[in-house]
Amino acid sequence: MAGYKAPLRDMRFVLYELMSGDELARLPGYEEFTRELIDPVLEEAARLCEEVLHPLNRSGDEEGCTLENGVVRTPKGFPEAYRQFREGGWTSIACDPAYGGQGLPAMVNVLVEEMICSANLSFGMYPGLSHGAYVALHDHGTEALKAAYLPKLVDGTWAGTMCLTEPHCGTDLGLLRTKAVPQGDGSYKLTGTKIFISAGDHDLTENIVHLVLARLPDAPKGVKGISLFLVPKYLPHADGTPGPSNGVSTGAIEHKMGIKASATCVLNFDDATGWLVGEPHKGMRAMFSMMNTERVAVGVQGLGLAEASYQGAVAYARERLQGRALTGPKYPDRPADPIIVHPDVRRMLMVQRSTVESCRALAMWTARHLDLQNRHPDPEVRRESEDFVALMTPIVKALLTDLGYEATNHGMQVLGGHGYIREHGMEQYVRDCRIAQIYEGTNGIQALDLVGRKLGLAGGRPLRRFFHPVAAYIDEKMEDEALAEFVQPLAKAFVRLQQATAEVARAGLSNPEEAGAAASDYLRLFGLTALSYLWARMAEIALAKQDDDPDGFYAAKVATARFHAERVLPQTGALFSAVMAGGKSIMALDEAAF
Ligand SMILES: Cc1cc2nc3c(=O)[nH]c(=O)nc-3n(C[C@H](O)[C@H](O)[C@H](O)COP(=O)(O)OP(=O)(O)OC[C@H]3O[C@@H](n4cnc5c(N)ncnc54)[C@H](O)[C@@H]3O)c2cc1C
């Protein structure tokens, strides 16, 4: 299996050169986050991911998790790796200093998350879910609950889960049945079954804090009757140590396609003691507050796996000797040329490379606005950034996981049959990546969120947070000859996006099925246009630095931008046609005809 090397050079390019990361330290609360502090954090994260987490990726996949006497065991090496992870302070980097966290900017956190996902996504699921629980509790818990639970979640001695899904209810949470009965002392007794719960049980921490959606006895039907509860696996003693077992048991662990070292559990709650988080019947609001960060985090899973797969594919393509270059032998002294000489192999590597570099830029653009939204002193700037994050979240989640999955498939294809068998680890990236298109709201649901909610939100205000800077950039650079090859195709794609937006809004008003039918193609069109804008900006920066380019980094950046403009961006034409064709052919068949 190919090793993993964190792409720190490109990460620094995106952070500092594209996204003005040096300005982070000007934001209140971020004063200490200068390059001098950020760079060593990234280097240390890279070391941990390369040397501790990645070596367990394959063995974790092969061994998987086991359920022994009602307790989940993670694969060999995971408990020790988690101990190192926790002791290194990695569970706390994105957490509030008031509870022992390090309060790192979202931009830095996204880069660290990318490395963890590349190195070992299954491992990353455990702290990832804890972070989701931390955010929900931090934003909505009572002071008493926060004081009792947050420091443990932050220092990683306890882990967390998010328990939403039930056998009969996934996307439509309004159907959920788990009950919560008040006990008159401020606590509740919860009863019900949750399925597919990531990190639902494991042997990495001394306690697990489940955040559970359930219904109160007087709850209205549907999503307006859902409340959020905190239910610990072990009820803590007054001194904070884990006490007796609560009524939570693991019924099974799922056997699944990928992320096999991440325990996906059926959890049974039998009169389990819990406490309300947030207001009664407002559980969905509490969920939504954490959704932006969590959905961006899932997008980053697609990015991380695409990067890992790209590295594996490049290493193999340099070594594997098959056939001769179409223009004649490039390595006449060898029995055949390495497959990296073949245009079709190059095509796949370039798709992977351009995907990874631009998706990283898009994730970081969104993270930059998360930082501004959280820290900027001017409320107007904060609101603008909040709009931007709301608009881009479904795009980051769906686009990065769709493109990430396609990229891992290309990586497997580069290795031919050796990609399909297990030895090189390339098929694992494909299997591991697939779930990211499904959980945290399927990508179809992300597309509906974009067209159904985000486009019309606040009279189109969020949409303008994207359209205005892109339009201004095109206006400013249209006459710049050096940038013409990037800006002119971007301008075309942008016009298509504007027309498609108007059409989706118009058709959707008279018939919501039209918007539903257009949604996924529209999201991809939007996403590819956003990537094209970022490529133009990256090319502009790189072109200006061509004279001082000893390692060829900037020349490679321009070449990759060119590939995107010529070979990827034209897909926006086909997507535009599909959106404009309307939804009739999608809905034409009678149900019985299927
Ligand atoms: C490995 C794994 C880990 C998971 N981890 C967790 C976890 O930690 N916590 C948790 O609570 N859940 C978790 N889930 C559950 C996951 O979030 C759900 O599987 C997902 O939300 C989809 O729900 P579903 O599987 O019931 O599919 P369904 O909701 O039944 O959807 C089936 C299909 O119909 C489509 N669809 C459904 N409704 C609509 C609609 N209104 N309009 C258009 N299309 C629609 C969907 O897009 C999908 O393609 C996990 C799942 C897996 C497999």
Coordinates of N, CA and C and ligand atoms in Angstrom, one line a residue, residues 129 162-165 170-171 196-198 256 259 264 435 438-440 442 445 448, ligand 1:
L129 N -17.3 12.5 15.2 CA -18.7 12.4 15.8 C -18.7 13.1 17.2
M162 N -24.0 11.1 17.4 CA -25.3 11.8 17.0 C -26.3 10.7 16.6
C163 N -27.4 10.6 17.4 CA -28.3 9.5 17.2 C -29.6 10.1 16.6
L164 N -29.7 10.1 15.3 CA -30.9 10.6 14.6 C -31.7 9.4 14.0
T165 N -31.0 8.6 13.2 CA -31.7 7.6 12.3 C -32.3 6.5 13.1
G170 N -35.0 7.9 8.0 CA -33.6 8.4 7.7 C -33.7 9.9 7.3
T171 N -34.0 10.1 6.1 CA -34.1 11.5 5.6 C -35.2 12.2 6.3
F196 N -27.5 2.7 12.5 CA -26.5 3.3 11.7 C -25.7 4.4 12.6
I197 N -25.6 4.2 13.9 CA -25.0 5.2 14.7 C -23.4 5.0 14.7
S198 N -22.8 6.0 14.0 CA -21.3 6.0 13.9 C -20.7 6.2 15.3
K256 N -20.5 -3.5 6.4 CA -20.8 -2.5 5.4 C -19.6 -2.5 4.4
I259 N -15.3 2.1 5.4 CA -15.0 2.6 6.7 C -15.3 1.5 7.8
T264 N -20.4 1.1 13.2 CA -21.7 1.7 12.8 C -22.7 0.8 13.6
I435 N -19.6 6.3 1.3 CA -20.6 6.6 2.3 C -20.8 8.2 2.4
I438 N -23.7 9.7 1.1 CA -25.0 9.3 1.6 C -25.3 9.9 3.0
Y439 N -24.3 9.8 3.9 CA -24.7 10.3 5.3 C -24.6 11.8 5.4
E440 N -25.1 12.3 6.6 CA -25.2 13.7 6.8 C -26.1 14.4 5.8
T442 N -28.2 12.9 2.3 CA -27.7 12.4 1.0 C -27.4 13.6 0.1
I445 N -30.4 15.2 -1.2 CA -31.0 16.2 -0.2 C -30.2 17.5 -0.2
L448 N -31.5 19.5 -3.0 CA -32.8 20.1 -2.7 C -32.7 21.3 -1.7
Ligands
LIG1 C1 -22.0 4.1 7.6 C2 -23.2 4.9 8.0 C3 -23.0 5.8 9.1 C4 -24.0 6.6 9.5 N1 -23.9 7.4 10.7 C5 -25.0 7.9 11.2 C6 -24.9 8.6 12.5 O1 -23.8 8.6 13.1 N2 -26.0 9.1 13.0 C7 -27.2 9.0 12.4 O2 -28.2 9.4 13.0 N3 -27.3 8.4 11.2 C8 -26.2 7.9 10.6 N4 -26.3 7.3 9.3 C9 -27.6 7.3 8.6 C10 -27.6 8.2 7.4 O3 -27.5 9.6 7.8 C11 -28.8 7.9 6.6 O4 -28.6 6.6 6.0 C12 -29.1 8.9 5.5 O5 -29.5 10.1 6.1 C13 -30.2 8.5 4.6 O6 -31.3 7.9 5.2 P1 -31.8 6.5 4.8 O7 -30.7 5.6 4.7 O8 -32.9 6.1 5.6 O9 -32.3 6.7 3.3 P2 -33.8 7.2 2.9 O10 -34.1 8.5 3.7 O11 -34.7 6.1 2.9 O12 -33.5 7.7 1.4 C14 -33.4 6.7 0.3 C15 -33.2 7.5 -1.0 O13 -34.3 8.4 -1.2 C16 -33.9 9.7 -1.4 N5 -34.9 10.6 -0.7 C17 -35.4 10.4 0.5 N6 -36.3 11.4 0.8 C18 -36.3 12.2 -0.3 C19 -36.9 13.4 -0.6 N7 -37.8 14.0 0.2 N8 -36.7 14.0 -1.8 C20 -35.8 13.4 -2.7 N9 -35.2 12.3 -2.4 C21 -35.4 11.7 -1.2 C22 -32.6 9.8 -0.7 O14 -31.8 10.8 -1.2 C23 -32.0 8.4 -1.0 O15 -31.4 8.4 -2.3 C24 -25.3 6.5 8.9 C25 -25.4 5.7 7.8 C26 -24.4 4.9 7.4 C27 -24.7 3.9 6.2

